PDB file of C-alpha atoms in Angstrom:
ATOM      1  CA  HIS A 124     162.977  93.742  70.921  1.00  0.00           C
ATOM      2  CA  ALA A 125     161.970  91.745  67.839  1.00  0.00           C
ATOM      3  CA  LEU A 126     164.304  89.658  65.716  1.00  0.00           C
ATOM      4  CA  ASP A 127     165.355  90.913  62.277  1.00  0.00           C
ATOM      5  CA  GLY A 128     162.368  90.988  59.967  1.00  0.00           C
ATOM      6  CA  TYR A 129     159.819  90.701  62.766  1.00  0.00           C
ATOM      7  CA  LYS A 130     157.397  93.564  63.458  1.00  0.00           C
ATOM      8  CA  PHE A 131     155.920  94.566  66.800  1.00  0.00           C
ATOM      9  CA  LEU A 132     152.623  96.480  66.630  1.00  0.00           C
ATOM     10  CA  ARG A 133     150.519  98.041  69.371  1.00  0.00           C
ATOM     11  CA  VAL A 134     146.864  99.037  69.173  1.00  0.00           C
ATOM     12  CA  ASP A 135     145.128 101.090  71.884  1.00  0.00           C
ATOM     13  CA  LEU A 136     141.334 101.301  71.681  1.00  0.00           C
ATOM     14  CA  ASP A 137     140.436 103.833  74.360  1.00  0.00           C
ATOM     15  CA  GLY A 138     136.676 103.862  74.825  1.00  0.00           C
ATOM     16  CA  ARG A 139     136.601 105.340  78.319  1.00  0.00           C
ATOM     17  CA  ALA A 140     134.604 108.372  77.190  1.00  0.00           C
ATOM     18  CA  SER A 141     131.989 106.444  75.179  1.00  0.00           C
ATOM     19  CA  SER A 142     131.542 102.938  76.615  1.00  0.00           C
ATOM     20  CA  GLY A 143     134.024 102.740  79.467  1.00  0.00           C
ATOM     21  CA  ASP A 144     135.806  99.877  77.687  1.00  0.00           C
ATOM     22  CA  THR A 145     139.484  99.978  76.782  1.00  0.00           C
ATOM     23  CA  PHE A 146     141.371  97.334  74.799  1.00  0.00           C
ATOM     24  CA  LEU A 147     145.131  97.099  74.341  1.00  0.00           C
ATOM     25  CA  TYR A 148     146.558  94.710  71.739  1.00  0.00           C
ATOM     26  CA  THR A 149     150.221  93.920  71.146  1.00  0.00           C
ATOM     27  CA  VAL A 150     151.004  92.000  67.989  1.00  0.00           C
ATOM     28  CA  LEU A 151     154.102  90.186  66.766  1.00  0.00           C
ATOM     29  CA  LEU A 152     154.351  89.523  63.029  1.00  0.00           C
ATOM     30  CA  ASN A 153     157.043  87.151  61.784  1.00  0.00           C
ATOM     31  CA  GLU A 154     159.440  87.908  58.921  1.00  0.00           C
ATOM     32  CA  ASP A 155     156.786  86.734  56.412  1.00  0.00           C
ATOM     33  CA  GLY A 156     154.245  89.197  57.851  1.00  0.00           C
ATOM     34  CA  ARG A 157     152.156  86.453  59.446  1.00  0.00           C
ATOM     35  CA  LEU A 158     150.678  86.766  62.906  1.00  0.00           C
ATOM     36  CA  GLU A 159     152.749  84.864  65.449  1.00  0.00           C
ATOM     37  CA  ASP A 160     151.686  86.226  68.839  1.00  0.00           C
ATOM     38  CA  LEU A 161     148.754  88.400  69.931  1.00  0.00           C
ATOM     39  CA  ARG A 162     148.399  89.614  73.516  1.00  0.00           C
ATOM     40  CA  TRP A 163     145.472  91.644  74.749  1.00  0.00           C
ATOM     41  CA  ARG A 164     144.232  93.411  77.878  1.00  0.00           C
ATOM     42  CA  PHE A 165     140.756  94.695  78.582  1.00  0.00           C
ATOM     43  CA  TYR A 166     139.937  97.363  81.160  1.00  0.00           C
ATOM     44  CA  ASN A 167     136.564  98.516  82.425  1.00  0.00           C
ATOM     45  CA  ALA A 168     135.330  99.690  85.829  1.00  0.00           C
ATOM     46  CA  ASP A 169     134.117  96.247  86.925  1.00  0.00           C
ATOM     47  CA  PHE A 170     135.496  93.752  84.427  1.00  0.00           C
ATOM     48  CA  HIS A 171     139.158  92.918  83.824  1.00  0.00           C
ATOM     49  CA  ALA A 172     140.608  90.411  81.398  1.00  0.00           C
ATOM     50  CA  GLY A 173     143.747  89.535  79.490  1.00  0.00           C
ATOM     51  CA  GLY A 174     144.983  86.842  77.194  1.00  0.00           C
ATOM     52  CA  GLN A 175     147.290  85.583  74.504  1.00  0.00           C
ATOM     53  CA  VAL A 176     146.787  83.841  71.165  1.00  0.00           C
ATOM     54  CA  LEU A 177     149.722  81.925  69.664  1.00  0.00           C
ATOM     55  CA  PHE A 178     149.862  80.876  66.019  1.00  0.00           C
ATOM     56  CA  ASP A 179     151.860  77.979  64.577  1.00  0.00           C
ATOM     57  CA  GLY A 180     150.718  78.253  60.969  1.00  0.00           C
ATOM     58  CA  GLN A 181     147.817  75.793  61.164  1.00  0.00           C
ATOM     59  CA  HIS A 182     146.417  76.418  64.657  1.00  0.00           C
ATOM     60  CA  ALA A 183     145.551  79.275  66.974  1.00  0.00           C
ATOM     61  CA  THR A 184     145.857  78.504  70.678  1.00  0.00           C
ATOM     62  CA  ALA A 185     144.232  81.002  73.027  1.00  0.00           C
ATOM     63  CA  VAL A 186     144.596  81.386  76.782  1.00  0.00           C
ATOM     64  CA  ARG A 187     142.622  84.040  78.648  1.00  0.00           C
ATOM     65  CA  GLU A 188     141.942  85.120  82.185  1.00  0.00           C
ATOM     66  CA  VAL A 189     138.621  86.831  82.771  1.00  0.00           C
ATOM     67  CA  ASN A 190     137.998  88.112  86.291  1.00  0.00           C
ATOM     68  CA  ASP A 191     138.847  84.989  88.334  1.00  0.00           C
ATOM     69  CA  GLY A 192     138.447  82.389  85.562  1.00  0.00           C
ATOM     70  CA  ARG A 193     141.052  80.863  83.243  1.00  0.00           C
ATOM     71  CA  PHE A 194     140.022  79.560  79.816  1.00  0.00           C
ATOM     72  CA  GLU A 195     141.872  77.879  76.970  1.00  0.00           C
ATOM     73  CA  GLU A 196     140.916  76.809  73.445  1.00  0.00           C
ATOM     74  CA  GLU A 197     142.459  75.899  70.109  1.00  0.00           C
ATOM     75  CA  ILE A 198     141.139  76.198  66.575  1.00  0.00           C
ATOM     76  CA  GLU A 199     142.465  75.032  63.197  1.00  0.00           C
ATOM     77  CA  LEU A 200     143.400  77.683  60.651  1.00  0.00           C
ATOM     78  CA  VAL A 201     143.455  75.688  57.401  1.00  0.00           C
ATOM     79  CA  ASN A 202     141.650  75.678  54.048  1.00  0.00           C
ATOM     80  CA  GLY A 203     140.380  79.264  54.001  1.00  0.00           C
ATOM     81  CA  VAL A 204     139.898  79.684  57.768  1.00  0.00           C
ATOM     82  CA  VAL A 205     141.641  82.951  58.713  1.00  0.00           C
ATOM     83  CA  PHE A 206     142.029  84.819  62.042  1.00  0.00           C
ATOM     84  CA  PHE A 207     141.671  88.553  62.645  1.00  0.00           C
ATOM     85  CA  PHE A 208     141.415  90.497  65.887  1.00  0.00           C
ATOM     86  CA  PRO A 209     138.655  93.089  66.466  1.00  0.00           C
ATOM     87  CA  ALA A 210     140.433  96.321  65.527  1.00  0.00           C
ATOM     88  CA  VAL A 211     141.239  98.122  62.268  1.00  0.00           C
ATOM     89  CA  LEU A 212     144.775  96.720  62.342  1.00  0.00           C
ATOM     90  CA  GLY A 213     143.316  93.257  62.932  1.00  0.00           C
ATOM     91  CA  LEU A 214     141.234  93.622  59.773  1.00  0.00           C
ATOM     92  CA  TRP A 215     144.335  94.840  57.918  1.00  0.00           C
ATOM     93  CA  LEU A 216     145.890  91.415  58.583  1.00  0.00           C
ATOM     94  CA  LEU A 217     143.321  89.979  56.143  1.00  0.00           C
ATOM     95  CA  LYS A 218     144.808  91.965  53.256  1.00  0.00           C
ATOM     96  CA  GLU A 219     145.596  89.696  50.288  1.00  0.00           C
ATOM     97  CA  LYS A 220     144.126  86.642  52.052  1.00  0.00           C
ATOM     98  CA  GLN A 221     141.543  84.219  50.680  1.00  0.00           C
ATOM     99  CA  LEU A 222     138.926  83.103  53.190  1.00  0.00           C
ATOM    100  CA  HIS A 223     135.485  81.599  53.587  1.00  0.00           C
ATOM    101  CA  THR A 224     135.522  81.402  57.398  1.00  0.00           C
ATOM    102  CA  ALA A 225     136.759  84.091  59.770  1.00  0.00           C
ATOM    103  CA  VAL A 226     137.938  83.509  63.336  1.00  0.00           C
ATOM    104  CA  THR A 227     138.098  86.347  65.844  1.00  0.00           C
ATOM    105  CA  LEU A 228     137.777  87.126  69.551  1.00  0.00           C
ATOM    106  CA  ASP A 229     134.232  87.602  70.895  1.00  0.00           C
ATOM    107  CA  MET A 230     134.393  91.043  72.471  1.00  0.00           C
ATOM    108  CA  HIS A 231     130.617  91.485  72.818  1.00  0.00           C
ATOM    109  CA  SER A 232     129.650  88.866  75.417  1.00  0.00           C
ATOM    110  CA  ARG A 233     130.324  89.826  79.033  1.00  0.00           C
ATOM    111  CA  GLU A 234     129.899  86.291  80.327  1.00  0.00           C
ATOM    112  CA  PRO A 235     133.380  85.352  81.621  1.00  0.00           C
ATOM    113  CA  ALA A 236     133.403  81.964  79.831  1.00  0.00           C
ATOM    114  CA  GLU A 237     132.531  83.654  76.495  1.00  0.00           C
ATOM    115  CA  PHE A 238     134.365  86.992  76.625  1.00  0.00           C
ATOM    116  CA  MET A 239     137.207  87.125  74.049  1.00  0.00           C
ATOM    117  CA  LYS A 240     136.691  83.449  73.208  1.00  0.00           C
ATOM    118  CA  LEU A 241     137.784  82.275  69.745  1.00  0.00           C
ATOM    119  CA  VAL A 242     134.690  82.224  67.520  1.00  0.00           C
ATOM    120  CA  SER A 243     134.334  81.310  63.847  1.00  0.00           C
ATOM    121  CA  PHE A 244     131.665  82.162  61.274  1.00  0.00           C
ATOM    122  CA  PRO A 245     131.186  82.348  57.503  1.00  0.00           C
ATOM    123  CA  ALA A 246     132.658  85.526  56.028  1.00  0.00           C
ATOM    124  CA  GLU A 247     132.968  87.270  52.696  1.00  0.00           C
ATOM    125  CA  LEU A 248     136.051  89.303  51.812  1.00  0.00           C
ATOM    126  CA  GLN A 249     136.272  91.678  48.842  1.00  0.00           C
ATOM    127  CA  GLN A 250     139.471  93.540  47.984  1.00  0.00           C
ATOM    128  CA  THR A 251     141.005  95.996  45.571  1.00  0.00           C
ATOM    129  CA  ASP A 252     144.489  97.517  45.647  1.00  0.00           C
ATOM    130  CA  THR A 253     143.297 100.283  47.986  1.00  0.00           C
ATOM    131  CA  THR A 254     140.284  98.832  49.848  1.00  0.00           C
ATOM    132  CA  LEU A 255     139.143  95.797  51.801  1.00  0.00           C
ATOM    133  CA  GLN A 256     135.576  94.955  52.792  1.00  0.00           C
ATOM    134  CA  LEU A 257     134.724  92.161  55.236  1.00  0.00           C
ATOM    135  CA  GLN A 258     131.191  90.959  55.923  1.00  0.00           C
ATOM    136  CA  TRP A 259     130.525  88.450  58.718  1.00  0.00           C
ATOM    137  CA  ALA A 260     127.843  87.654  61.299  1.00  0.00           C
ATOM    138  CA  GLN A 261     125.712  90.717  60.426  1.00  0.00           C
ATOM    139  CA  GLN A 262     128.826  92.920  60.582  1.00  0.00           C
ATOM    140  CA  ASP A 263     130.359  94.941  57.748  1.00  0.00           C
ATOM    141  CA  ARG A 264     133.647  96.858  57.695  1.00  0.00           C
ATOM    142  CA  GLN A 265     135.368  98.694  54.866  1.00  0.00           C
ATOM    143  CA  LEU A 266     139.017  99.742  55.064  1.00  0.00           C
ATOM    144  CA  SER A 267     140.955 102.111  52.827  1.00  0.00           C
ATOM    145  CA  PHE A 268     144.737 101.892  52.554  1.00  0.00           C
ATOM    146  CA  GLY A 269     147.223 104.720  52.114  1.00  0.00           C
ATOM    147  CA  LYS A 270     150.297 104.810  49.895  1.00  0.00           C
ATOM    148  CA  HIS A 271     152.296 103.110  52.666  1.00  0.00           C
ATOM    149  CA  GLY A 272     149.903 100.101  52.641  1.00  0.00           C
ATOM    150  CA  TRP A 273     148.576 100.680  56.170  1.00  0.00           C
ATOM    151  CA  PRO A 274     144.881 101.371  56.832  1.00  0.00           C
ATOM    152  CA  ILE A 275     143.967 105.062  56.874  1.00  0.00           C
ATOM    153  CA  HIS A 276     140.177 104.819  57.168  1.00  0.00           C
ATOM    154  CA  MET A 277     137.528 102.354  58.400  1.00  0.00           C
ATOM    155  CA  ALA A 278     133.787 102.697  57.941  1.00  0.00           C
ATOM    156  CA  ARG A 279     130.755 100.818  59.264  1.00  0.00           C
ATOM    157  CA  PRO A 280     127.242 101.046  57.757  1.00  0.00           C
ATOM    158  CA  ASP A 281     125.945 102.731  60.950  1.00  0.00           C
ATOM    159  CA  GLY A 282     128.208 105.730  60.275  1.00  0.00           C
ATOM    160  CA  LEU A 283     130.989 104.940  62.750  1.00  0.00           C
ATOM    161  CA  THR A 284     134.401 105.680  61.243  1.00  0.00           C
ATOM    162  CA  ALA A 285     138.017 105.500  62.300  1.00  0.00           C
ATOM    163  CA  VAL A 286     140.597 107.728  60.629  1.00  0.00           C
ATOM    164  CA  GLU A 287     144.385 107.442  60.796  1.00  0.00           C
ATOM    165  CA  GLN A 288     145.805 110.098  63.076  1.00  0.00           C
ATOM    166  CA  ARG A 289     149.432 109.090  63.282  1.00  0.00           C
ATOM    167  CA  ILE A 290     151.705 106.212  62.359  1.00  0.00           C
ATOM    168  CA  ALA A 291     154.989 105.926  64.217  1.00  0.00           C
ATOM    169  CA  VAL A 292     157.696 103.750  62.678  1.00  0.00           C
ATOM    170  CA  TYR A 293     160.772 102.997  64.764  1.00  0.00           C
ATOM    171  CA  GLY A 294     164.067 101.448  63.745  1.00  0.00           C
TER     172      GLY A 294
END
């Protein structure tokens, strides 16, 4: 149960059929729409991990458990350094932001000490009223927003797309 003005969001990325990897993110946005708490779980046949990232306005503090290891790090989020998590909704959090450096969770490395570690890199963000395009570390994503302001479509240059299927609003 979130306090008045807070929003709780959940993102399920079920890749069992394609890669065997499944991510679950739960997100708490404060009354100003800023990220306050991100929790994640990762499931795969032989690799299990989970963690939390807390935000205090100028810092992100991450704690994660990967297989039998526990890891912790902190990064400053000031002067155009902005965090997003690796999902369409995570990219949506960049809407109306100004940035020159992006921080995210490294979901590609399967080394326990590196998996879902906070990483930063130069990034370029372009926006209109209905689209957002982020380019970083040889990655490129374009989002389109619907009349409700939520993302309805994501596209990558390799042809992979994600399309809104359903939005459930409670309360």
